[in-house]
Coordinates of C-alpha atoms in Angstrom, one line a residue:
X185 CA 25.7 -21.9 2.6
X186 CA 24.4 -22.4 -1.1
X187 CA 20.9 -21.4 -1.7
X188 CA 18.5 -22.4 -4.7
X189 CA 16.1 -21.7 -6.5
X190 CA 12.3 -22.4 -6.1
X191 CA 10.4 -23.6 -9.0
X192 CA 7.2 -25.5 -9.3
X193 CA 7.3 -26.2 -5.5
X194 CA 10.6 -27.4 -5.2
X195 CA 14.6 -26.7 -4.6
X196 CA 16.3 -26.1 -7.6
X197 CA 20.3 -26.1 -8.0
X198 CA 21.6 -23.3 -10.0
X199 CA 24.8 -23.5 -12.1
X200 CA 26.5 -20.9 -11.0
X201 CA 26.7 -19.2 -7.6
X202 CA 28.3 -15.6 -5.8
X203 CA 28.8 -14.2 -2.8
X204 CA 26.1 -12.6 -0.7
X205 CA 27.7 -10.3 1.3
X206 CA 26.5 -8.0 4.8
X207 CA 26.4 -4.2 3.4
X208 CA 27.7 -3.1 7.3
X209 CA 30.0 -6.2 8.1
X210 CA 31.4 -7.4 4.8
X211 CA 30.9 -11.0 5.8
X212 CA 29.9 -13.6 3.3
X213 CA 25.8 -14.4 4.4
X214 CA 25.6 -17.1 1.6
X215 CA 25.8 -18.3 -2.0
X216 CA 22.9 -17.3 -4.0
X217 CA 22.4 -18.7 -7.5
X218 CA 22.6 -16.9 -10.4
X219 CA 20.1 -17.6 -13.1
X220 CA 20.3 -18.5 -16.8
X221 CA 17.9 -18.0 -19.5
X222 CA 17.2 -22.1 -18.9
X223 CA 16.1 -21.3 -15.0
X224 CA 13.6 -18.6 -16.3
X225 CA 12.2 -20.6 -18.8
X226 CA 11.6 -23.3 -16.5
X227 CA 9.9 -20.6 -13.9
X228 CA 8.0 -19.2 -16.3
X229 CA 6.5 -22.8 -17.7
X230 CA 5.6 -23.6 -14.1
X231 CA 3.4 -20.6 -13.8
X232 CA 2.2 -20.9 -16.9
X233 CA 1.4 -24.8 -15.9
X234 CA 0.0 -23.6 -12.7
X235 CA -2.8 -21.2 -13.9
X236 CA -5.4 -23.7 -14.6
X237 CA -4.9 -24.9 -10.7
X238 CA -5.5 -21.4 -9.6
X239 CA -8.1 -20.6 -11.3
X240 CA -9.5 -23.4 -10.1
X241 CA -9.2 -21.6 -6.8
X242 CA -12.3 -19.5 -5.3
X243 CA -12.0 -16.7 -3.3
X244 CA -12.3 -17.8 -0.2
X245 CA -9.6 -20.1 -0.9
X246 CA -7.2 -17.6 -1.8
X247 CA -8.3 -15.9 0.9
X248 CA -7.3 -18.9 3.0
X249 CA -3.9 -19.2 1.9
X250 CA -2.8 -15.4 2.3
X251 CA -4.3 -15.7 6.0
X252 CA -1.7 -19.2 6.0
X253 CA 1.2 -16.9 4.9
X254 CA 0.1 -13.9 7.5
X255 CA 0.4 -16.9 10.1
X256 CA 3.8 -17.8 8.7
X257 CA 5.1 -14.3 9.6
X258 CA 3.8 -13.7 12.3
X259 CA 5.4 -17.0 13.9
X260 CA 8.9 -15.8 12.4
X261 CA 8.5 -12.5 12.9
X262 CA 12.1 -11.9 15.1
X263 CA 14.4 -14.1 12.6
X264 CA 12.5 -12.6 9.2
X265 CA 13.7 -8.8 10.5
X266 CA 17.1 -10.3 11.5
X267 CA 17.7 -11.4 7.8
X268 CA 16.7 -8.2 6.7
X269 CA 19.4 -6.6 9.0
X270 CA 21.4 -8.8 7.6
X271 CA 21.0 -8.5 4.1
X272 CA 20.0 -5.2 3.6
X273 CA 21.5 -3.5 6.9
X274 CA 18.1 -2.0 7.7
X275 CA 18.3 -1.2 11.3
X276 CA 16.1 -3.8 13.6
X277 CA 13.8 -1.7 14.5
X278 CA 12.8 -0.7 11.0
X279 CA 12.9 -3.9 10.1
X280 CA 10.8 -5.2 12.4
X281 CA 8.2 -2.6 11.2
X282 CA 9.2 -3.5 8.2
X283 CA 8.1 -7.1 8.7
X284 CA 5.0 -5.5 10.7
X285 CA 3.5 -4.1 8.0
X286 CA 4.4 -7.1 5.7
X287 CA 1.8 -8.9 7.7
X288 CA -0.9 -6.0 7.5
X289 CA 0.0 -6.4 3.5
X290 CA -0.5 -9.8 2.9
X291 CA -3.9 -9.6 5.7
X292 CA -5.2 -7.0 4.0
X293 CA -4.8 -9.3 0.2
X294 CA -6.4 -12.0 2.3
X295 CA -9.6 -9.4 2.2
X296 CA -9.3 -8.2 -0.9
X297 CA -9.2 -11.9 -2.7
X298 CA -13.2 -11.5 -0.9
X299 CA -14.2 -7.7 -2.6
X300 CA -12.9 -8.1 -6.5
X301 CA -16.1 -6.9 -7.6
X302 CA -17.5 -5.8 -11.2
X303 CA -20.8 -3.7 -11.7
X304 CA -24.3 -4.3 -13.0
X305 CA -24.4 -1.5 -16.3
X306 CA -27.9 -0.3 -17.3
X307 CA -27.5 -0.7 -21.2
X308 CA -31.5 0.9 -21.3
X309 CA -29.6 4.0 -20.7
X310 CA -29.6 4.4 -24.3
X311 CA -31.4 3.4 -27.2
X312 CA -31.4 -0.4 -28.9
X313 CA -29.9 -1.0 -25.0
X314 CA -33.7 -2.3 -24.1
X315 CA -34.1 -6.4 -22.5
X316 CA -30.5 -6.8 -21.7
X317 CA -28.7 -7.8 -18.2
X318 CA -25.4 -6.9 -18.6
X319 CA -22.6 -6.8 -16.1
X320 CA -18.7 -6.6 -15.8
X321 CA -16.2 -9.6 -14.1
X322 CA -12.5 -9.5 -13.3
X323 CA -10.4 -11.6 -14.1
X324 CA -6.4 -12.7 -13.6
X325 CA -4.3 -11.8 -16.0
X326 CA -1.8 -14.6 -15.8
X327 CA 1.6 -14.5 -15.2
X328 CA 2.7 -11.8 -13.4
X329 CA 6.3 -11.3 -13.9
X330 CA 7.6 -9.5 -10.6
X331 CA 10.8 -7.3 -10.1
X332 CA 11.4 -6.1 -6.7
X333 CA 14.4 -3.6 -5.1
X334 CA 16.7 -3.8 -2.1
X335 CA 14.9 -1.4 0.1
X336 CA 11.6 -2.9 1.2
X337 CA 12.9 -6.9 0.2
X338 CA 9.6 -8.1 2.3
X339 CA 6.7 -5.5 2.3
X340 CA 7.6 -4.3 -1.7
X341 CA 7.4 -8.1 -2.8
X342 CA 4.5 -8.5 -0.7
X343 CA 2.8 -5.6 -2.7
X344 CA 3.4 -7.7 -6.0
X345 CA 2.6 -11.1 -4.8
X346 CA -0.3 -10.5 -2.2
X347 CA -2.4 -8.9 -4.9
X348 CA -1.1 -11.6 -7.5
X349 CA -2.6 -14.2 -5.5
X350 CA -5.6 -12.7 -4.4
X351 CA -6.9 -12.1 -8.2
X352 CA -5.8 -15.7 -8.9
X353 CA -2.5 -15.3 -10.9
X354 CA 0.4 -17.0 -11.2
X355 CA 4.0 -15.3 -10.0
X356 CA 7.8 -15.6 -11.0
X357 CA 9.5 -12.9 -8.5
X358 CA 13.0 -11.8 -9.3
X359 CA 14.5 -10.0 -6.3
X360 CA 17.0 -7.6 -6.2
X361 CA 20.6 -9.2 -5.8
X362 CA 21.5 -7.7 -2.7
X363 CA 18.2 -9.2 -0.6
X364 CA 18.0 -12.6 -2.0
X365 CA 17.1 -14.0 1.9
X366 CA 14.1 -12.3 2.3
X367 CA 12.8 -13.8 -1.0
X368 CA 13.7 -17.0 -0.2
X369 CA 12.6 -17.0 3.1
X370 CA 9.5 -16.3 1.7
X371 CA 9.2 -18.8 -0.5
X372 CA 9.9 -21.0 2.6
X373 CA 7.3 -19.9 3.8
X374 CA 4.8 -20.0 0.5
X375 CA 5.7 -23.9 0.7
X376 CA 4.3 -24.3 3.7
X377 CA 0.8 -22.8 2.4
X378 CA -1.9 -24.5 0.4
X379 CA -0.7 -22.5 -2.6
X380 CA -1.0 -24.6 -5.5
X381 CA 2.7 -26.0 -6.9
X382 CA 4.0 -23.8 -9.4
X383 CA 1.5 -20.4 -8.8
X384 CA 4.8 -18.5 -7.0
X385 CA 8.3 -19.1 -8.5
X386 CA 11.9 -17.7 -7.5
X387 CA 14.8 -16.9 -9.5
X388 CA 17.5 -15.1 -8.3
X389 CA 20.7 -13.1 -10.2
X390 CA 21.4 -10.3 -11.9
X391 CA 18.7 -8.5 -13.5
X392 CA 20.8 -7.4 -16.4
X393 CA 20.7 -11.0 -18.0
X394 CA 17.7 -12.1 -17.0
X395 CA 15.2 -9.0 -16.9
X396 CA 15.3 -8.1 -20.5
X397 CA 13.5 -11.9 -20.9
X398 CA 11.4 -11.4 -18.3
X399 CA 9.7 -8.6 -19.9
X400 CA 9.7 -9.7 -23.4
X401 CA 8.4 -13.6 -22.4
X402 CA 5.3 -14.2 -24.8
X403 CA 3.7 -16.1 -21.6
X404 CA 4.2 -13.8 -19.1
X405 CA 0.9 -11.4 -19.5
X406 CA 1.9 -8.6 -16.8
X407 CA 4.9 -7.0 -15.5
X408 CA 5.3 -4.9 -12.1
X409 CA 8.3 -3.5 -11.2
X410 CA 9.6 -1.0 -8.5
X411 CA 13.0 0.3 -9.2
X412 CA 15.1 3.2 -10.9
X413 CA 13.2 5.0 -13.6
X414 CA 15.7 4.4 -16.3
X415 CA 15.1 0.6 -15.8
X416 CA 12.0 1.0 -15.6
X417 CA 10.9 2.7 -18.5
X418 CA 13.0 0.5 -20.8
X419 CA 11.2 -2.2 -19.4
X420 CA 8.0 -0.4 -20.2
X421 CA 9.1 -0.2 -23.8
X422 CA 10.4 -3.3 -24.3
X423 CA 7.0 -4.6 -23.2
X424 CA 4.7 -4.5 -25.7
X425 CA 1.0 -5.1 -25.0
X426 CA 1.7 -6.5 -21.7
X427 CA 0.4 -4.9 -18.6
X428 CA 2.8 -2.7 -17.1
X429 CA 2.9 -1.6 -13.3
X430 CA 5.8 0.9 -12.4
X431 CA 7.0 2.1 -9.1
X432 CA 10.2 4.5 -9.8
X433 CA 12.2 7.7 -8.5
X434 CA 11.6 10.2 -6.4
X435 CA 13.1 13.3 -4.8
X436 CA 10.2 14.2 -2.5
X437 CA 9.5 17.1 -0.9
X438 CA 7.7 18.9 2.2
X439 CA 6.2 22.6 2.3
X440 CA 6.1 24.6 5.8
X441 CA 3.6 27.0 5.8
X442 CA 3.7 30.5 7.8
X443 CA 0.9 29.8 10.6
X444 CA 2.9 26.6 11.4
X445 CA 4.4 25.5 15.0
X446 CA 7.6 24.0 14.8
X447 CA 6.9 21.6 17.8
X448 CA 9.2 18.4 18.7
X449 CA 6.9 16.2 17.0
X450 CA 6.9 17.9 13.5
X451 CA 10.6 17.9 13.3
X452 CA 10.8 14.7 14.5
X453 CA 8.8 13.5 12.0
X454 CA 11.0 16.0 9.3
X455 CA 14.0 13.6 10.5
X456 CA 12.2 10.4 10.3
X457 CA 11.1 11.4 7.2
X458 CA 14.2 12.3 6.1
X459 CA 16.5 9.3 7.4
X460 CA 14.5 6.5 7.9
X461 CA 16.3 3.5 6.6
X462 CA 19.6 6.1 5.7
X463 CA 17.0 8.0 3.2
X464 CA 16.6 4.6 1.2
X465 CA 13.1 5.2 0.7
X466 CA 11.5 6.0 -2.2
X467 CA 9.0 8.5 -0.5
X468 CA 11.9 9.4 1.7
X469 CA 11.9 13.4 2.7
X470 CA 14.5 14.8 0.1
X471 CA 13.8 18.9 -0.6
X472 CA 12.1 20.5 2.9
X473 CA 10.7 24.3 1.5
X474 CA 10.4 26.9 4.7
X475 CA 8.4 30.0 5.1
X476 CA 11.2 32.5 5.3
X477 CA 9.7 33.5 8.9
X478 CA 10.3 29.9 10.3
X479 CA 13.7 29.5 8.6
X480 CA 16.1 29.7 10.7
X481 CA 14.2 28.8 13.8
X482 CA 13.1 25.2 11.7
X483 CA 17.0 24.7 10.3
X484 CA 18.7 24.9 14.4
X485 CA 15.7 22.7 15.6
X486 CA 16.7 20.2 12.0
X487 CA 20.5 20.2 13.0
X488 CA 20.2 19.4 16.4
X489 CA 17.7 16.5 16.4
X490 CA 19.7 15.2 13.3
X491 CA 22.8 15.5 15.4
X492 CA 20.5 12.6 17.7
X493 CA 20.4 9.6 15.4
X494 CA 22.4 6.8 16.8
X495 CA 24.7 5.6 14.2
X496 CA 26.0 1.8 14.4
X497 CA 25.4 -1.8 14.0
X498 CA 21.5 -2.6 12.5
X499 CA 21.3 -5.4 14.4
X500 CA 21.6 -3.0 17.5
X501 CA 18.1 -2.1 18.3
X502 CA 19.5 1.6 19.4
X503 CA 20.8 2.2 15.7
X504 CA 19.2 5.0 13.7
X505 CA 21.9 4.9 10.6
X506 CA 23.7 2.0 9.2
X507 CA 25.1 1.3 6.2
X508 CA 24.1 2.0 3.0
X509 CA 23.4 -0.9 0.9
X510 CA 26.9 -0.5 -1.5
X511 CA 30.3 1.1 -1.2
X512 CA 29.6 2.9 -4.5
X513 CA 26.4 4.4 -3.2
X514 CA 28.5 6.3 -0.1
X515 CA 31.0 7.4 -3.0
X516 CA 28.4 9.0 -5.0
X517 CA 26.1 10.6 -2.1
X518 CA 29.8 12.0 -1.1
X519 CA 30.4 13.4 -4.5
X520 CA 26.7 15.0 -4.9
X521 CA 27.3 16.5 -2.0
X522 CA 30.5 18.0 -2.5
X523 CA 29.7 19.5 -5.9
X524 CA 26.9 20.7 -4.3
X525 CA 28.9 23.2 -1.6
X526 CA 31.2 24.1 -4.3
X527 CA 28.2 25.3 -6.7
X528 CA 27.2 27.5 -3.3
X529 CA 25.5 25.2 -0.9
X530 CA 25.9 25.5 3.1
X531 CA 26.5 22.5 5.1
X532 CA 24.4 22.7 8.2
X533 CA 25.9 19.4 9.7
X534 CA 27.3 15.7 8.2
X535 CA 29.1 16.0 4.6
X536 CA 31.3 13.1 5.6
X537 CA 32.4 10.0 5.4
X538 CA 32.7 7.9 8.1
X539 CA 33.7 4.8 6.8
X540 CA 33.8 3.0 3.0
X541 CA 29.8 1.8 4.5
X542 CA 28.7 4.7 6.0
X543 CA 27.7 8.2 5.5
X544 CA 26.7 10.7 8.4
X545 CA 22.9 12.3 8.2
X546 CA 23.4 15.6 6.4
X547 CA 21.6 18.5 5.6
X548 CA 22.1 21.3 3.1
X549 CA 20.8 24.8 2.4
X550 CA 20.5 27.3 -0.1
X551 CA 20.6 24.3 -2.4
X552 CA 20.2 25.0 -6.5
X553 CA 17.6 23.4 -8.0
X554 CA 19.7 22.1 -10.9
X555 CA 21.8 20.7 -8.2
X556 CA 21.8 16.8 -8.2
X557 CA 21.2 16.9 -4.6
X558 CA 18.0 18.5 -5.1
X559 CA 16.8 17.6 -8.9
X560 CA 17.4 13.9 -8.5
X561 CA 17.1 10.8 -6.2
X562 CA 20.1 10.8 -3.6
X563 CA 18.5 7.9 -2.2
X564 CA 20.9 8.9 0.9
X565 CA 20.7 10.5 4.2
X566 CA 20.8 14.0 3.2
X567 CA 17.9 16.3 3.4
X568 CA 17.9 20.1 1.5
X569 CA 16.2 22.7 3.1
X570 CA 15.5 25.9 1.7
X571 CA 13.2 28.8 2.1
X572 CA 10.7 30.8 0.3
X573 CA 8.9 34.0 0.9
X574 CA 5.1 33.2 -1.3
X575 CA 3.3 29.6 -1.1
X576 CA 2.9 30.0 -4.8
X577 CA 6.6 29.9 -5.0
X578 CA 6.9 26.9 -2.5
X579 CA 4.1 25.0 -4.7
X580 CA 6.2 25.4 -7.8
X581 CA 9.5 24.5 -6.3
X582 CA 8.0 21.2 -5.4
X583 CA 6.6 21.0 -9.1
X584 CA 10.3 21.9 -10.5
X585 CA 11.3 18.1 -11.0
X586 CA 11.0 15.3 -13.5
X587 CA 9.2 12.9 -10.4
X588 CA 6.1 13.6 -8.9
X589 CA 5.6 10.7 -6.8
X590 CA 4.2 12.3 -3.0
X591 CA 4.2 15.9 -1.8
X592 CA 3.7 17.1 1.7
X593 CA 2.0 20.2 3.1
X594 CA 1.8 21.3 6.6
X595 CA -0.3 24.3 7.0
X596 CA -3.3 25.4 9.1
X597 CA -4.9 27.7 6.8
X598 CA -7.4 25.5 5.2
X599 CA -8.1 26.9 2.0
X600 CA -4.1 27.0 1.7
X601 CA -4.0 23.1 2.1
X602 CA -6.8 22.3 -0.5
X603 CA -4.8 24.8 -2.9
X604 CA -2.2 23.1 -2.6
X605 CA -4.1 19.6 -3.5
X606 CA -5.0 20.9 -6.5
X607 CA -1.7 22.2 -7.5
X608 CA 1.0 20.1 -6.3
X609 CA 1.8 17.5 -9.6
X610 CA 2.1 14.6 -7.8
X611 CA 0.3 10.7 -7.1
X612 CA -0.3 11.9 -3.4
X613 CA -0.2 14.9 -1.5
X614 CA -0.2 14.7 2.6
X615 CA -1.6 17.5 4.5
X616 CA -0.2 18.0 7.7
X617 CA 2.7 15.1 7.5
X618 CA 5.9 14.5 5.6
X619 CA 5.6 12.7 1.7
X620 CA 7.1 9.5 3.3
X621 CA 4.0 8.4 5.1
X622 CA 2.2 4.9 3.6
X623 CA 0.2 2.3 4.9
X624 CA -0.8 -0.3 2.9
X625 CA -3.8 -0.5 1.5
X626 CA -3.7 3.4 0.1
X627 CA -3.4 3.9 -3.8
X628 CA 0.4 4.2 -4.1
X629 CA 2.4 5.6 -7.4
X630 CA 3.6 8.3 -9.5
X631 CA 3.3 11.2 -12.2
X632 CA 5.5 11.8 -14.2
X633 CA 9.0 9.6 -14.0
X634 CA 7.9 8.9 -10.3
X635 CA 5.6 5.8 -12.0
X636 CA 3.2 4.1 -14.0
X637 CA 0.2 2.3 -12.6
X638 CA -1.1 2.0 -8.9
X639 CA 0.3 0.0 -5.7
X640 CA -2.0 -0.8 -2.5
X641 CA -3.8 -4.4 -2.8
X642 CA -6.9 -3.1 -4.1
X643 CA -5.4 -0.9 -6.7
X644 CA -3.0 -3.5 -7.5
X645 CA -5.8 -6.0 -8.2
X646 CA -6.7 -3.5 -10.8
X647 CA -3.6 -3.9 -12.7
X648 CA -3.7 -7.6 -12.6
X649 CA -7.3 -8.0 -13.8
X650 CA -9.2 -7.8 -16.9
X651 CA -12.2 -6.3 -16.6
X652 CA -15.0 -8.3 -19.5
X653 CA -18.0 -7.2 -20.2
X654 CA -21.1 -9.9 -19.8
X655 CA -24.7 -8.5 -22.4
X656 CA -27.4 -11.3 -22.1
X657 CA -30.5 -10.4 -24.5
X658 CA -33.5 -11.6 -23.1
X659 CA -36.3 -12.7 -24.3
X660 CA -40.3 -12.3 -24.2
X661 CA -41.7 -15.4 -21.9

């Protein structure tokens, strides 16, 4: 089935078209169109077109419109996760949390679009200040040029376009090319909202040829992208003066404390952490530091509930691990992995193949940190664990990399757990869980190469506002 594009509130026929294919089946989904310089411009003049519509909006309209959307996902809930099963091989029932917390996102934007707020500034604070009301207003930026990855196709775009919306810009969303669907079933969806024509546009195709113009468009005013850091920060410098949002790498990692019990539901939550969505997360639980007291007690009880996962199909609700999203990724995770053992690692289980799609949870020990396992984003299911003997030593382990995106702590020593809030180099540090915990409406980014800028709606806002200033001198009556 040929898809198009969606530009200015209609269907648009690309040029050009390729094969979608399933990550886990190798079947052909669709044919998505691949964008020229032409379809970009033409998205891009729409949005620009469209901001005077928007504007036009209030609040409580926008507010409206998100709450439409909400209602659209809600209704399509089953068949939205099923394209994501499809399309990104995402087992169903991460998927269908996937497409559960798409609605909290886009809810919570519908509350947001009601709090942008500025301030009331006492100028009398200082002297020549005196008989002034002055006050601060946000305000949209304009056209927020969106790039958006394979992994979160719904929930990730939502984080770009439900805070785009709510501050009263305009959007052109570029998807990743292996989850085209989702985008388009969302702009479905849009359609079907009091959105004004034109305020959300879709391209789809490779990023390569179309990013670069993206960035660089003298009417697009903001950029926010989630992706690899080297993309990312040539897009940062190719930007200019633009506003620049940046979600990046990560290799994340977890610190186990002495005075810690090593109950079912801690290593659970170590393995969810860990190979949630086959470790393509970008929070997902990469390095795992162990008091040397817990060591081997923590790596049988990892090994044996890793040994659990169901591996399979993602549309089988039972499935734990599915493919990966390419053929190339399972080559490289393989080769990390290998080099890795041969520089001295120990393979606790996985290290294998199973097919050209998939790869079997693994986990590694007495991992070097120079080791690409360990110092960059595997963005795969394989977990290192390692121990240490002083938390000191544990705290700068974690700091040892070029991300610093989330950290995680568990400890019951108090004082321990706020040292370690002060220490750890990183956008957010969870006590007592693993790094890969979110919800949505949390500040969200990185230090570091782990990011630029801050997700979660009301953070998000931020970035897609101005902020003026407002000084009326008054005068004697």
């Amino acid at each position: 089935m040929k898809k198009q594009f969606y530009i200015d509130g209609s269907w648009v026929e690309g040029v050009k078209h390729e094969n979608l294919v399933a990550p886990h089946s190798g079947e052909v989904l669709a044919e998505i169109p691949i964008a020229t310089i032409e379809n970009l411009e033409e998205a891009i003049r729409a949005a620009n077109n469209a901001k005077t519509q928007i504007e036009k909006l209030s609040s409580y309209e926008r507010s409206v419109i998100l709450e439409q959307l909400v209602e659209q996902f809600k209704e399509n809930r089953s068949k939205l996760a099923e394209i994501l099963a499809l399309e990104a091989s995402k087992p169903l029932k991460a998927a269908l949390g996937e497409i559960d917390r798409t609605i909290a996102t886009y809810k919570i934007a519908a509350e947001e679009a009601k709090r942008i707020y500025g301030e009331t500034i006492p100028l009398d604070a200082v002297a020549g200040g005196e008989g002034r009301v002055t006050y601060t207003v946000r305000e949209p930026v304009g056209v927020i040029g969106a790039i958006t990855p394979f992994n979160f196709p719904f929930n990730l775009v939502a984080h770009k376009v439900g805070p785009a919306i709510a501050a009263g810009n305009t959007i052109v969303l570029k998807p990743a090319s292996q989850t085209p669907l989702s985008a388009i079933a969302l702009a479905e969806m849009i359609d079907k909202t009091d959105l004004p024509k034109g305020a959300f546009n879709l391209i789809t195709g490779k990023g390569s040829e179309i990013g670069d113009a993206l960035v660089k468009h003298p009417d697009v005013n903001a950029i926010t992208f989630t992706g690899s850091p080297e993309v990312g920060i040539s897009l940062k410098n190719k930007a200019g003066l633009k506003k620049v949002t940046l979600e990046l790498g990560a290799n994340s990692a977890l610190i186990i404390d002495e005075d810690v019990q090593l109950t079912d539901e801690l290593i659970n939550r170590c393995v969810w952490g860990a190979f949630i969505y086959n470790g393509q997360v970008c929070i997902s639980l990469q390095r795992i530091f162990v008091h040397h007291t817990l060591y081997n007690e923590f790596l049988l009880k990892m090994k044996n509930a890793t040994k659990m996962l169901n591996i399979g199909s993602p549309l089988d609700l039972q499935t734990d691990i599915s493919a990966l999203i390419s053929k190339k990724d399972v080559a490289r995770i393989d080769e990390w992995v290998k080099q890795s053992i041969k520089d001295g690692a120990d393979l606790v289980t996985g290290g294998d193949i199973i097919d050209e799609r998939l790869y079997k949870p693994t986990i590694l020990t007495n991992v070097k940190n120079s080791s690409d396992v360990s110092c960059k984003e595997i963005f795969g299911p394989v977990v290192v664990i390692n121990s240490y003997e002083q938390f000191d030593e544990a705290i700068n382990e974690v700091n040892n990399s070029r991300f610093g995106l989330q950290a995680g702590v568990y400890t019951n020593n108090l004082q321990r757990a706020l040292y370690a809030t002060k220490k750890l180099h990183v956008g957010g540090v969870l006590v007592n869980d693993v790094p890969t915990f979110r919800v949505d409406l949390m500040p969200y980014g990185g230090v570091k190469e782990s990011g630029y800028g801050r997700e979660g709606i009301k953070y998000a806002i931020q970035e897609m506002t101005e902020l003026k200033l407002v000084s009326i001198k008054l005068s004697d009556c």
